[in-house]
mmCIF file of C-alpha atoms in Angstrom:
data_model
loop_
_atom_site.group_PDB
_atom_site.id
_atom_site.type_symbol
_atom_site.label_atom_id
_atom_site.label_comp_id
_atom_site.label_asym_id
_atom_site.label_seq_id
_atom_site.Cartn_x
_atom_site.Cartn_y
_atom_site.Cartn_z
ATOM 1 C CA MET A 1 37.376 178.602 62.335
ATOM 2 C CA ILE A 2 36.789 175.526 64.445
ATOM 3 C CA ALA A 3 38.584 174.279 67.540
ATOM 4 C CA LEU A 4 39.203 170.747 68.719
ATOM 5 C CA VAL A 5 39.437 170.668 72.509
ATOM 6 C CA ASP A 6 41.042 167.476 73.812
ATOM 7 C CA CYS A 7 41.407 166.630 77.505
ATOM 8 C CA ASN A 8 44.984 165.578 78.297
ATOM 9 C CA ASN A 9 45.314 162.038 79.730
ATOM 10 C CA PHE A 10 41.645 162.385 80.622
ATOM 11 C CA TYR A 11 41.062 159.426 82.948
ATOM 12 C CA VAL A 12 44.246 160.150 84.891
ATOM 13 C CA SER A 13 43.424 163.870 85.021
ATOM 14 C CA CYS A 14 39.992 163.084 86.531
ATOM 15 C CA GLU A 15 41.669 161.079 89.284
ATOM 16 C CA ARG A 16 44.145 163.876 89.980
ATOM 17 C CA VAL A 17 41.389 166.473 90.391
ATOM 18 C CA PHE A 18 40.264 164.749 93.585
ATOM 19 C CA ASP A 19 43.659 163.481 94.753
ATOM 20 C CA PRO A 20 46.375 166.116 94.184
ATOM 21 C CA ARG A 21 48.939 163.707 95.645
ATOM 22 C CA LEU A 22 48.895 161.964 92.254
ATOM 23 C CA GLU A 23 50.384 165.027 90.509
ATOM 24 C CA GLY A 24 53.861 164.261 89.176
ATOM 25 C CA ARG A 25 53.560 160.551 89.920
ATOM 26 C CA PRO A 26 53.265 157.741 87.350
ATOM 27 C CA VAL A 27 49.548 156.900 87.264
ATOM 28 C CA GLY A 28 47.667 154.342 85.199
ATOM 29 C CA VAL A 29 43.985 153.464 84.878
ATOM 30 C CA LEU A 30 43.059 149.828 84.318
ATOM 31 C CA SER A 31 40.412 148.241 82.120
ATOM 32 C CA ASN A 32 37.345 146.343 83.291
ATOM 33 C CA ASN A 33 38.308 143.657 85.817
ATOM 34 C CA ASP A 34 41.682 145.392 86.223
ATOM 35 C CA GLY A 35 43.100 143.494 83.266
ATOM 36 C CA CYS A 36 45.297 145.965 81.385
ATOM 37 C CA VAL A 37 46.370 149.607 81.254
ATOM 38 C CA ILE A 38 43.983 151.827 79.247
ATOM 39 C CA ALA A 39 45.156 155.304 80.336
ATOM 40 C CA ARG A 40 48.603 156.576 81.322
ATOM 41 C CA SER A 41 50.056 159.721 82.769
ATOM 42 C CA ASN A 42 53.094 161.187 81.034
ATOM 43 C CA GLU A 43 55.215 159.893 83.912
ATOM 44 C CA LEU A 44 53.984 156.332 83.355
ATOM 45 C CA LYS A 45 54.613 156.636 79.608
ATOM 46 C CA ALA A 46 58.186 157.703 80.422
ATOM 47 C CA LEU A 47 58.672 154.404 82.288
ATOM 48 C CA GLY A 48 57.955 152.556 79.040
ATOM 49 C CA VAL A 49 54.499 151.216 79.916
ATOM 50 C CA GLU A 50 52.607 150.656 76.674
ATOM 51 C CA MET A 51 48.882 151.174 76.148
ATOM 52 C CA GLY A 52 47.133 147.857 76.705
ATOM 53 C CA ALA A 53 49.933 146.395 78.837
ATOM 54 C CA ALA A 54 48.630 143.527 80.996
ATOM 55 C CA LEU A 55 48.712 144.287 84.710
ATOM 56 C CA HIS A 56 50.153 140.919 85.673
ATOM 57 C CA LEU A 57 53.021 141.345 83.192
ATOM 58 C CA LEU A 58 54.224 144.714 84.494
ATOM 59 C CA PRO A 59 57.695 144.464 86.059
ATOM 60 C CA PRO A 60 57.751 144.604 89.874
ATOM 61 C CA TYR A 61 59.744 147.861 89.951
ATOM 62 C CA ILE A 62 57.028 149.615 87.895
ATOM 63 C CA ARG A 63 54.232 148.240 90.078
ATOM 64 C CA ARG A 64 56.065 149.576 93.126
ATOM 65 C CA ARG A 65 56.541 153.060 91.645
ATOM 66 C CA ALA A 66 53.245 153.495 89.817
ATOM 67 C CA VAL A 67 49.747 154.158 91.131
ATOM 68 C CA LEU A 68 47.399 151.803 89.269
ATOM 69 C CA LEU A 69 43.665 152.477 89.640
ATOM 70 C CA SER A 70 40.495 150.684 88.572
ATOM 71 C CA SER A 71 38.428 152.509 85.957
ATOM 72 C CA ASN A 72 35.780 154.834 87.430
ATOM 73 C CA TYR A 73 33.453 155.478 84.495
ATOM 74 C CA ALA A 74 30.771 157.202 86.557
ATOM 75 C CA LEU A 75 33.311 159.842 87.550
ATOM 76 C CA TYR A 76 34.793 160.183 84.058
ATOM 77 C CA GLY A 77 31.381 160.574 82.414
ATOM 78 C CA ASP A 78 30.311 163.278 84.858
ATOM 79 C CA MET A 79 33.600 165.181 84.511
ATOM 80 C CA SER A 80 33.240 165.010 80.722
ATOM 81 C CA LYS A 81 29.790 166.593 81.024
ATOM 82 C CA ARG A 82 31.246 169.399 83.167
ATOM 83 C CA VAL A 83 33.960 170.105 80.606
ATOM 84 C CA THR A 84 31.329 170.269 77.835
ATOM 85 C CA GLN A 85 29.217 172.699 79.871
ATOM 86 C CA THR A 86 32.278 174.920 80.313
ATOM 87 C CA LEU A 87 32.981 174.891 76.570
ATOM 88 C CA ALA A 88 29.415 176.088 75.955
ATOM 89 C CA GLU A 89 30.346 179.315 77.771
ATOM 90 C CA PHE A 90 32.651 180.172 74.857
ATOM 91 C CA SER A 91 30.474 179.184 71.890
ATOM 92 C CA PRO A 92 26.952 177.875 71.282
ATOM 93 C CA HIS A 93 28.374 175.472 68.676
ATOM 94 C CA VAL A 94 29.773 172.524 70.667
ATOM 95 C CA GLU A 95 29.859 169.041 69.096
ATOM 96 C CA VAL A 96 30.874 166.218 71.426
ATOM 97 C CA TYR A 97 33.082 163.775 69.550
ATOM 98 C CA SER A 98 34.077 161.447 72.406
ATOM 99 C CA ILE A 99 34.261 161.408 76.190
ATOM 100 C CA ASP A 100 37.388 163.584 76.101
ATOM 101 C CA GLU A 101 37.109 165.488 72.789
ATOM 102 C CA SER A 102 34.756 168.154 71.449
ATOM 103 C CA PHE A 103 34.666 170.415 68.417
ATOM 104 C CA VAL A 104 33.856 174.053 69.189
ATOM 105 C CA GLY A 105 32.727 176.305 66.333
ATOM 106 C CA PHE A 106 33.902 179.928 66.274
ATOM 107 C CA GLN A 107 31.989 181.096 63.212
ATOM 108 C CA GLY A 108 31.619 184.872 63.229
ATOM 109 C CA PHE A 109 34.432 185.502 65.715
ATOM 110 C CA ASP A 110 37.338 187.767 64.787
ATOM 111 C CA PRO A 111 40.119 185.381 63.627
ATOM 112 C CA ALA A 112 42.745 187.657 65.163
ATOM 113 C CA THR A 113 41.311 187.035 68.650
ATOM 114 C CA LEU A 114 40.926 183.252 68.445
ATOM 115 C CA GLU A 115 44.373 182.285 69.708
ATOM 116 C CA GLU A 116 43.958 184.457 72.801
ATOM 117 C CA ARG A 117 40.425 183.076 73.194
ATOM 118 C CA GLY A 118 41.834 179.544 73.019
ATOM 119 C CA HIS A 119 44.240 180.301 75.877
ATOM 120 C CA ARG A 120 41.391 181.748 77.921
ATOM 121 C CA LEU A 121 39.232 178.692 77.205
ATOM 122 C CA ARG A 122 42.060 176.427 78.307
ATOM 123 C CA GLN A 123 42.569 178.353 81.543
ATOM 124 C CA THR A 124 38.838 178.439 82.308
ATOM 125 C CA VAL A 125 38.374 174.698 81.828
ATOM 126 C CA ARG A 126 41.327 174.053 84.147
ATOM 127 C CA GLN A 127 40.001 176.488 86.763
ATOM 128 C CA TRP A 128 36.374 175.306 86.689
ATOM 129 C CA THR A 129 36.906 171.545 86.323
ATOM 130 C CA GLY A 130 40.571 170.890 87.119
ATOM 131 C CA ILE A 131 41.066 169.146 83.749
ATOM 132 C CA PRO A 132 44.009 170.219 81.519
ATOM 133 C CA VAL A 133 43.121 170.510 77.828
ATOM 134 C CA SER A 134 44.854 171.175 74.517
ATOM 135 C CA VAL A 135 43.250 173.384 71.876
ATOM 136 C CA GLY A 136 43.757 173.117 68.119
ATOM 137 C CA LEU A 137 42.317 175.880 65.893
ATOM 138 C CA ALA A 138 41.957 175.591 62.122
ATOM 139 C CA PRO A 139 39.496 176.204 59.260
ATOM 140 C CA THR A 140 38.472 172.498 59.076
ATOM 141 C CA ARG A 141 37.982 169.559 61.435
ATOM 142 C CA VAL A 142 40.868 167.519 60.018
ATOM 143 C CA LEU A 143 43.267 170.456 60.320
ATOM 144 C CA ALA A 144 41.914 171.176 63.819
ATOM 145 C CA LYS A 145 42.863 167.604 64.746
ATOM 146 C CA VAL A 146 46.359 168.208 63.363
ATOM 147 C CA ALA A 147 46.598 171.509 65.265
ATOM 148 C CA ASN A 148 45.539 169.802 68.482
ATOM 149 C CA HIS A 149 48.206 167.155 67.984
ATOM 150 C CA ALA A 150 50.808 169.909 67.656
ATOM 151 C CA ALA A 151 49.442 171.780 70.697
ATOM 152 C CA LYS A 152 49.783 168.631 72.778
ATOM 153 C CA LYS A 153 53.173 167.442 71.530
ATOM 154 C CA LEU A 154 55.082 170.717 70.960
ATOM 155 C CA PRO A 155 55.676 172.762 74.157
ATOM 156 C CA ALA A 156 56.332 175.927 72.134
ATOM 157 C CA TYR A 157 52.597 176.308 71.466
ATOM 158 C CA GLY A 158 51.700 176.434 75.145
ATOM 159 C CA GLY A 159 48.728 174.108 74.703
ATOM 160 C CA VAL A 160 47.058 176.172 71.940
ATOM 161 C CA CYS A 161 47.939 175.850 68.250
ATOM 162 C CA LYS A 162 46.291 177.781 65.417
ATOM 163 C CA LEU A 163 46.926 176.591 61.854
ATOM 164 C CA GLU A 164 46.175 178.700 58.794
ATOM 165 C CA VAL A 165 45.860 177.292 55.289
ATOM 166 C CA ASP A 166 49.168 177.473 53.322
ATOM 167 C CA ASN A 167 50.963 178.941 56.332
ATOM 168 C CA PRO A 168 54.651 177.890 56.526
ATOM 169 C CA ALA A 169 54.059 176.381 59.976
ATOM 170 C CA THR A 170 51.135 174.367 58.609
ATOM 171 C CA ARG A 171 53.200 173.050 55.703
ATOM 172 C CA THR A 172 56.045 172.060 58.053
ATOM 173 C CA ILE A 173 53.727 170.153 60.384
ATOM 174 C CA LEU A 174 51.949 168.339 57.531
ATOM 175 C CA ARG A 175 55.269 167.327 55.938
ATOM 176 C CA GLN A 176 56.442 165.802 59.222
ATOM 177 C CA LEU A 177 53.145 164.113 60.148
ATOM 178 C CA PRO A 178 52.735 160.446 59.095
ATOM 179 C CA VAL A 179 49.539 159.971 57.128
ATOM 180 C CA THR A 180 48.346 157.347 59.622
ATOM 181 C CA GLU A 181 48.249 160.054 62.313
ATOM 182 C CA LEU A 182 45.442 161.809 60.449
ATOM 183 C CA TRP A 183 41.856 161.572 61.659
ATOM 184 C CA GLY A 184 40.074 158.888 59.631
ATOM 185 C CA VAL A 185 43.181 157.175 58.224
ATOM 186 C CA ALA A 186 43.638 153.710 59.724
ATOM 187 C CA ARG A 187 46.772 151.554 59.547
ATOM 188 C CA ARG A 188 45.587 149.431 56.611
ATOM 189 C CA THR A 189 44.531 152.531 54.701
ATOM 190 C CA GLY A 190 47.986 153.951 55.398
ATOM 191 C CA GLU A 191 49.577 150.825 53.913
ATOM 192 C CA ARG A 192 47.513 151.216 50.743
ATOM 193 C CA LEU A 193 48.424 154.917 50.556
ATOM 194 C CA ALA A 194 52.102 154.016 50.921
ATOM 195 C CA LEU A 195 51.801 151.887 47.772
ATOM 196 C CA MET A 196 50.750 155.123 46.052
ATOM 197 C CA SER A 197 53.859 156.889 47.488
ATOM 198 C CA ILE A 198 51.720 158.822 49.969
ATOM 199 C CA GLU A 199 53.318 158.578 53.410
ATOM 200 C CA THR A 200 52.819 162.032 54.935
ATOM 201 C CA ALA A 201 49.826 164.284 55.502
ATOM 202 C CA TRP A 202 51.311 166.809 53.046
ATOM 203 C CA GLN A 203 51.578 164.190 50.280
ATOM 204 C CA LEU A 204 47.908 163.292 50.817
ATOM 205 C CA ARG A 205 47.002 166.994 50.707
ATOM 206 C CA GLU A 206 48.712 167.325 47.314
ATOM 207 C CA ALA A 207 47.150 164.153 45.873
ATOM 208 C CA ASP A 208 44.450 164.244 43.191
ATOM 209 C CA PRO A 209 41.090 164.121 45.077
ATOM 210 C CA LYS A 210 39.366 162.204 42.271
ATOM 211 C CA ARG A 211 42.114 159.569 42.253
ATOM 212 C CA ILE A 212 41.827 159.190 46.025
ATOM 213 C CA ARG A 213 38.055 158.801 45.749
ATOM 214 C CA ARG A 214 38.374 156.093 43.085
ATOM 215 C CA ALA A 215 40.948 154.200 45.157
ATOM 216 C CA PHE A 216 39.260 154.590 48.557
ATOM 217 C CA SER A 217 36.005 156.407 49.295
ATOM 218 C CA VAL A 218 34.252 159.755 49.265
ATOM 219 C CA VAL A 219 35.242 160.250 52.925
ATOM 220 C CA MET A 220 38.937 159.942 52.022
ATOM 221 C CA GLU A 221 38.427 162.473 49.230
ATOM 222 C CA ARG A 222 36.883 164.847 51.771
ATOM 223 C CA ILE A 223 39.946 164.461 53.986
ATOM 224 C CA VAL A 224 42.054 165.742 51.077
ATOM 225 C CA TRP A 225 39.803 168.792 50.721
ATOM 226 C CA GLU A 226 39.879 169.376 54.476
ATOM 227 C CA LEU A 227 43.690 169.349 54.441
ATOM 228 C CA ARG A 228 43.492 172.067 51.783
ATOM 229 C CA GLY A 229 41.297 174.192 54.061
ATOM 230 C CA HIS A 230 37.872 173.469 52.543
ATOM 231 C CA PRO A 231 35.298 172.239 55.131
ATOM 232 C CA ALA A 232 33.882 168.959 53.810
ATOM 233 C CA ILE A 233 33.389 166.633 56.793
ATOM 234 C CA THR A 234 30.734 166.447 59.484
ATOM 235 C CA LEU A 235 30.820 164.150 62.518
ATOM 236 C CA ASP A 236 28.207 161.956 60.832
ATOM 237 C CA ASP A 237 30.701 161.217 58.047
ATOM 238 C CA MET A 238 33.138 159.739 60.583
ATOM 239 C CA ALA A 239 30.573 157.826 62.646
ATOM 240 C CA ALA A 240 28.459 155.619 60.419
ATOM 241 C CA PRO A 241 25.844 153.475 62.201
ATOM 242 C CA LYS A 242 27.189 150.087 63.270
ATOM 243 C CA GLN A 243 26.018 147.024 61.370
ATOM 244 C CA GLN A 244 26.237 144.901 64.531
ATOM 245 C CA ILE A 245 26.235 145.789 68.214
ATOM 246 C CA MET A 246 27.973 143.540 70.728
ATOM 247 C CA VAL A 247 28.172 143.828 74.515
ATOM 248 C CA SER A 248 30.159 141.303 76.537
ATOM 249 C CA ARG A 249 32.394 141.278 79.573
ATOM 250 C CA SER A 250 34.425 138.800 81.576
ATOM 251 C CA PHE A 251 33.083 138.005 85.030
ATOM 252 C CA GLY A 252 34.733 139.146 88.220
ATOM 253 C CA ARG A 253 34.915 135.454 89.145
ATOM 254 C CA MET A 254 33.893 132.324 87.273
ATOM 255 C CA THR A 255 30.466 130.871 87.962
ATOM 256 C CA GLY A 256 28.259 127.961 87.039
ATOM 257 C CA ASP A 257 25.105 129.544 88.457
ATOM 258 C CA LEU A 258 22.396 130.067 85.833
ATOM 259 C CA VAL A 259 20.970 132.957 87.867
ATOM 260 C CA ASP A 260 24.309 134.803 87.595
ATOM 261 C CA LEU A 261 24.343 134.281 83.848
ATOM 262 C CA ARG A 262 20.762 135.530 83.502
ATOM 263 C CA GLU A 263 21.536 138.704 85.452
ATOM 264 C CA ALA A 264 24.662 139.431 83.438
ATOM 265 C CA LEU A 265 22.841 138.800 80.163
ATOM 266 C CA ARG A 266 20.003 141.099 81.197
ATOM 267 C CA GLN A 267 22.542 143.842 81.959
ATOM 268 C CA HIS A 268 24.241 143.358 78.583
ATOM 269 C CA THR A 269 20.989 143.437 76.614
ATOM 270 C CA ALA A 270 20.015 146.687 78.349
ATOM 271 C CA ARG A 271 23.349 148.253 77.288
ATOM 272 C CA ALA A 272 22.984 146.939 73.753
ATOM 273 C CA GLY A 273 19.453 148.359 73.561
ATOM 274 C CA GLU A 274 20.718 151.792 74.619
ATOM 275 C CA LYS A 275 23.360 151.731 71.878
ATOM 276 C CA LEU A 276 20.802 150.536 69.339
ATOM 277 C CA ARG A 277 18.403 153.383 70.096
ATOM 278 C CA ARG A 278 21.201 155.937 70.185
ATOM 279 C CA GLN A 279 21.987 155.291 66.532
ATOM 280 C CA GLY A 280 18.294 155.091 65.554
ATOM 281 C CA SER A 281 18.317 151.422 64.567
ATOM 282 C CA VAL A 282 16.253 148.301 65.150
ATOM 283 C CA THR A 283 17.400 144.673 65.276
ATOM 284 C CA SER A 284 15.858 141.530 63.815
ATOM 285 C CA ALA A 285 17.927 138.867 65.594
ATOM 286 C CA VAL A 286 19.905 138.363 68.799
ATOM 287 C CA MET A 287 22.970 136.172 69.229
ATOM 288 C CA VAL A 288 23.897 134.937 72.725
ATOM 289 C CA PHE A 289 27.262 133.340 73.485
ATOM 290 C CA ILE A 290 28.898 131.881 76.598
ATOM 291 C CA ASN A 291 32.333 130.419 77.225
ATOM 292 C CA THR A 292 34.581 129.076 79.951
ATOM 293 C CA ASN A 293 38.172 130.226 80.524
ATOM 294 C CA ARG A 294 40.230 128.578 77.790
ATOM 295 C CA PHE A 295 43.445 129.272 79.694
ATOM 296 C CA GLN A 296 42.414 127.217 82.718
ATOM 297 C CA LEU A 297 42.747 123.769 81.212
ATOM 298 C CA GLU A 298 42.267 122.058 84.563
ATOM 299 C CA HIS A 299 38.553 122.918 84.275
ATOM 300 C CA PRO A 300 36.136 121.395 81.698
ATOM 301 C CA GLN A 301 35.931 123.571 78.580
ATOM 302 C CA TYR A 302 32.753 124.655 76.803
ATOM 303 C CA ARG A 303 31.719 127.444 74.475
ATOM 304 C CA ASN A 304 28.537 127.855 72.489
ATOM 305 C CA SER A 305 26.320 130.429 70.815
ATOM 306 C CA VAL A 306 22.830 130.652 69.397
ATOM 307 C CA VAL A 307 20.936 133.124 67.205
ATOM 308 C CA VAL A 308 17.355 133.909 68.221
ATOM 309 C CA PRO A 309 15.202 135.584 65.510
ATOM 310 C CA LEU A 310 12.808 138.278 66.679
ATOM 311 C CA PRO A 311 9.166 138.266 65.526
ATOM 312 C CA ARG A 312 9.601 141.826 64.247
ATOM 313 C CA PRO A 313 12.406 144.423 64.127
ATOM 314 C CA THR A 314 12.584 146.206 67.477
ATOM 315 C CA ASP A 315 14.637 148.493 69.693
ATOM 316 C CA ASP A 316 12.733 147.571 72.868
ATOM 317 C CA SER A 317 15.198 146.309 75.496
ATOM 318 C CA ARG A 318 12.501 144.142 77.065
ATOM 319 C CA GLU A 319 11.862 142.211 73.851
ATOM 320 C CA ILE A 320 15.587 141.842 73.232
ATOM 321 C CA ALA A 321 16.170 140.630 76.803
ATOM 322 C CA HIS A 322 13.324 138.100 76.508
ATOM 323 C CA ALA A 323 14.761 136.654 73.286
ATOM 324 C CA ALA A 324 18.279 136.560 74.767
ATOM 325 C CA ALA A 325 17.002 134.696 77.840
ATOM 326 C CA ARG A 326 15.495 132.026 75.566
ATOM 327 C CA GLY A 327 18.829 131.702 73.821
ATOM 328 C CA LEU A 328 20.685 131.269 77.110
ATOM 329 C CA GLU A 329 18.304 128.498 78.167
ATOM 330 C CA ALA A 330 19.061 126.690 74.906
ATOM 331 C CA ILE A 331 22.876 126.660 75.274
ATOM 332 C CA PHE A 332 23.454 126.574 79.040
ATOM 333 C CA LEU A 333 24.939 123.338 80.402
ATOM 334 C CA LYS A 334 25.459 122.485 84.045
ATOM 335 C CA GLY A 335 28.850 121.406 85.351
ATOM 336 C CA TYR A 336 30.916 124.223 83.794
ATOM 337 C CA ARG A 337 32.454 127.358 85.325
ATOM 338 C CA TYR A 338 31.723 130.175 82.902
ATOM 339 C CA GLN A 339 33.971 133.193 82.456
ATOM 340 C CA LYS A 340 32.044 135.319 79.972
ATOM 341 C CA ILE A 341 28.612 135.863 78.470
ATOM 342 C CA GLY A 342 27.719 138.273 75.703
ATOM 343 C CA VAL A 343 25.013 139.410 73.338
ATOM 344 C CA MET A 344 25.197 140.619 69.741
ATOM 345 C CA LEU A 345 22.393 142.395 67.902
ATOM 346 C CA LEU A 346 22.236 141.332 64.245
ATOM 347 C CA ASP A 347 20.539 142.393 61.021
ATOM 348 C CA LEU A 348 20.306 146.058 61.996
ATOM 349 C CA SER A 349 18.316 148.581 59.993
ATOM 350 C CA THR A 350 17.233 152.148 60.548
ATOM 351 C CA ASP A 351 13.989 152.536 62.446
ATOM 352 C CA THR A 352 12.546 154.715 59.688
ATOM 353 C CA HIS A 353 13.177 151.958 57.093
ATOM 354 C CA ARG A 354 12.209 148.934 59.171
ATOM 355 C CA GLN A 355 10.469 146.104 57.310
ATOM 356 C CA LEU A 356 6.764 145.924 58.129
ATOM 357 C CA SER A 357 5.160 142.548 58.786
ATOM 358 C CA LEU A 358 2.044 141.334 57.007
ATOM 359 C CA ASP A 359 -0.035 141.433 60.204
ATOM 360 C CA GLU A 360 0.687 145.105 61.037
ATOM 361 C CA THR A 361 -2.474 146.885 62.231
ATOM 362 C CA PRO A 362 -3.213 150.359 63.601
ATOM 363 C CA GLN A 363 -3.386 148.762 67.054
ATOM 364 C CA SER A 364 0.081 147.200 66.723
ATOM 365 C CA GLU A 365 1.475 150.512 65.436
ATOM 366 C CA ALA A 366 0.015 152.286 68.470
ATOM 367 C CA ALA A 367 1.611 149.689 70.752
ATOM 368 C CA ARG A 368 4.956 150.194 68.996
ATOM 369 C CA GLN A 369 4.783 153.935 69.590
ATOM 370 C CA ARG A 370 4.007 153.344 73.284
ATOM 371 C CA ARG A 371 7.069 151.085 73.517
ATOM 372 C CA GLN A 372 9.189 153.752 71.872
ATOM 373 C CA ARG A 373 8.008 156.385 74.336
ATOM 374 C CA LEU A 374 8.727 154.045 77.229
ATOM 375 C CA MET A 375 12.269 153.320 76.023
ATOM 376 C CA ALA A 376 12.902 157.034 75.347
ATOM 377 C CA THR A 377 11.764 157.880 78.876
ATOM 378 C CA MET A 378 14.001 155.204 80.373
ATOM 379 C CA ASP A 379 17.015 156.448 78.383
ATOM 380 C CA ARG A 380 16.354 160.049 79.413
ATOM 381 C CA LEU A 381 16.099 159.164 83.111
ATOM 382 C CA ASN A 382 19.330 157.174 82.948
ATOM 383 C CA ARG A 383 21.077 160.097 81.259
ATOM 384 C CA GLU A 384 19.774 162.808 83.562
ATOM 385 C CA LEU A 385 19.809 160.967 86.900
ATOM 386 C CA CYS A 386 22.488 158.303 86.710
ATOM 387 C CA ARG A 387 23.231 155.109 84.849
ATOM 388 C CA ASP A 388 20.848 152.303 85.819
ATOM 389 C CA ALA A 389 18.440 154.654 87.582
ATOM 390 C CA VAL A 390 15.833 152.603 85.687
ATOM 391 C CA ARG A 391 16.864 149.072 84.778
ATOM 392 C CA LEU A 392 15.490 145.688 83.769
ATOM 393 C CA GLY A 393 15.450 143.903 87.125
ATOM 394 C CA LEU A 394 17.688 144.354 90.153
ATOM 395 C CA PRO A 395 20.914 142.330 90.378
ATOM 396 C CA ARG A 396 21.834 140.542 93.570
ATOM 397 C CA LYS A 397 24.627 141.904 95.723
ATOM 398 C CA GLY A 398 27.859 139.957 95.566
ATOM 399 C CA ASN A 399 27.069 138.399 92.195
ATOM 400 C CA ALA A 400 29.854 136.642 90.333
ATOM 401 C CA TRP A 401 29.563 138.692 87.143
ATOM 402 C CA GLY A 402 30.259 142.041 88.806
ATOM 403 C CA LEU A 403 33.537 143.616 87.802
ATOM 404 C CA ARG A 404 36.667 143.410 89.888
ATOM 405 C CA CYS A 405 37.463 146.990 90.872
ATOM 406 C CA GLU A 406 39.375 146.800 94.138
ATOM 407 C CA ARG A 407 41.463 149.820 93.077
ATOM 408 C CA ARG A 408 38.552 152.094 92.145
ATOM 409 C CA THR A 409 38.437 155.537 93.737
ATOM 410 C CA PRO A 410 35.131 156.956 95.056
ATOM 411 C CA ARG A 411 32.555 158.232 92.556
ATOM 412 C CA TYR A 412 32.878 161.692 94.041
ATOM 413 C CA THR A 413 30.414 163.575 91.861
ATOM 414 C CA THR A 414 27.584 161.074 91.355
ATOM 415 C CA ARG A 415 27.098 159.302 94.710
ATOM 416 C CA TRP A 416 26.074 161.108 97.906
ATOM 417 C CA GLU A 417 27.688 158.436 100.051
ATOM 418 C CA GLU A 418 31.017 158.882 98.234
ATOM 419 C CA LEU A 419 31.458 162.657 98.479
ATOM 420 C CA VAL A 420 34.941 163.997 99.170
ATOM 421 C CA ARG A 421 35.746 164.037 102.884
ATOM 422 C CA VAL A 422 37.796 166.955 104.172
ATOM 423 C CA LYS A 423 39.583 166.756 107.504
ATOM 424 C CA ALA A 424 40.513 169.951 109.334
#
């Protein structure tokens, strides 16, 4: 059996751990630059606030009642790590799926004890971290996702749902579950399945696996087998390496200063390099783009992009940043107030299958290995210490590209100067 442990309203729950006054109140967490709502408490959902709702479009009565906070990713990342460490107390087989979800393997455990163990896991995570979680137990990952959905939505399960293959409860849930609610089935795939008269999870379970494979893919065929209780999917099946990696962000305030743009671009290339190395890829070209705010027509408008080829495929953030800086110099024009800059890594390939150049020598291979060790060390320090413990250059204070986060709470667990203060 395998469990999917999902943190309930994770970002909001992290905020409530350190401010109990938020319990029972409608709370929302905002995106970068406080643009739109990206996380909602159940109370805020009950007020009709949709995911992605723009802050400036929220009705005044909701803004008066709700507590709206800037995103605090340093806090959320650290709390996620603490939840994962707690899960490891219950099983050595913990696979992190996202910041708020993990699969926990219970191979070799007595199936009769797993439901009680799930309740104990749930209570321990709440006691040790303050984060409420839902637990879904099933023989496969897809069914564990379905079980977790039921544990979260149906109060009768008390936060823990165990689904057995061909159990009446399992059949009832699958017959009521829209196929687009399944893990790995997107909206467009659901539309194509509907043309085949497959609209529920149960109908997909009963479909011919070979027919599904011919019409879609081997991953969709594996979903059918998983719904029937046969393990067929690993996390790698659901997370194929990206063919392009893009990092961009709107500025906290518009700027025409080239130094601001250089700093922001350097930050973005560092993030893109981290993502590139995380999936074991190298890039052969870098695209840089800049644009003004197209909604502020009173200002001159300009947008442009350029692709800079690299001399050889690389995952070295320094080489990527150097190429991106050349691209920025080529497209930057004075006299404009820029709102956004971004970088996209193109022509990705796996590091193990990178194309060698004709002038490769043992010396250049040795230099490449030194660069890899340097980047690996930098990534490890940033993981173990804190983000940007080692970075490419220091940004100036008060720069224009920094995010707006006037509503952000303290980073209680990662900054000494922002520890919780208790008054007696």
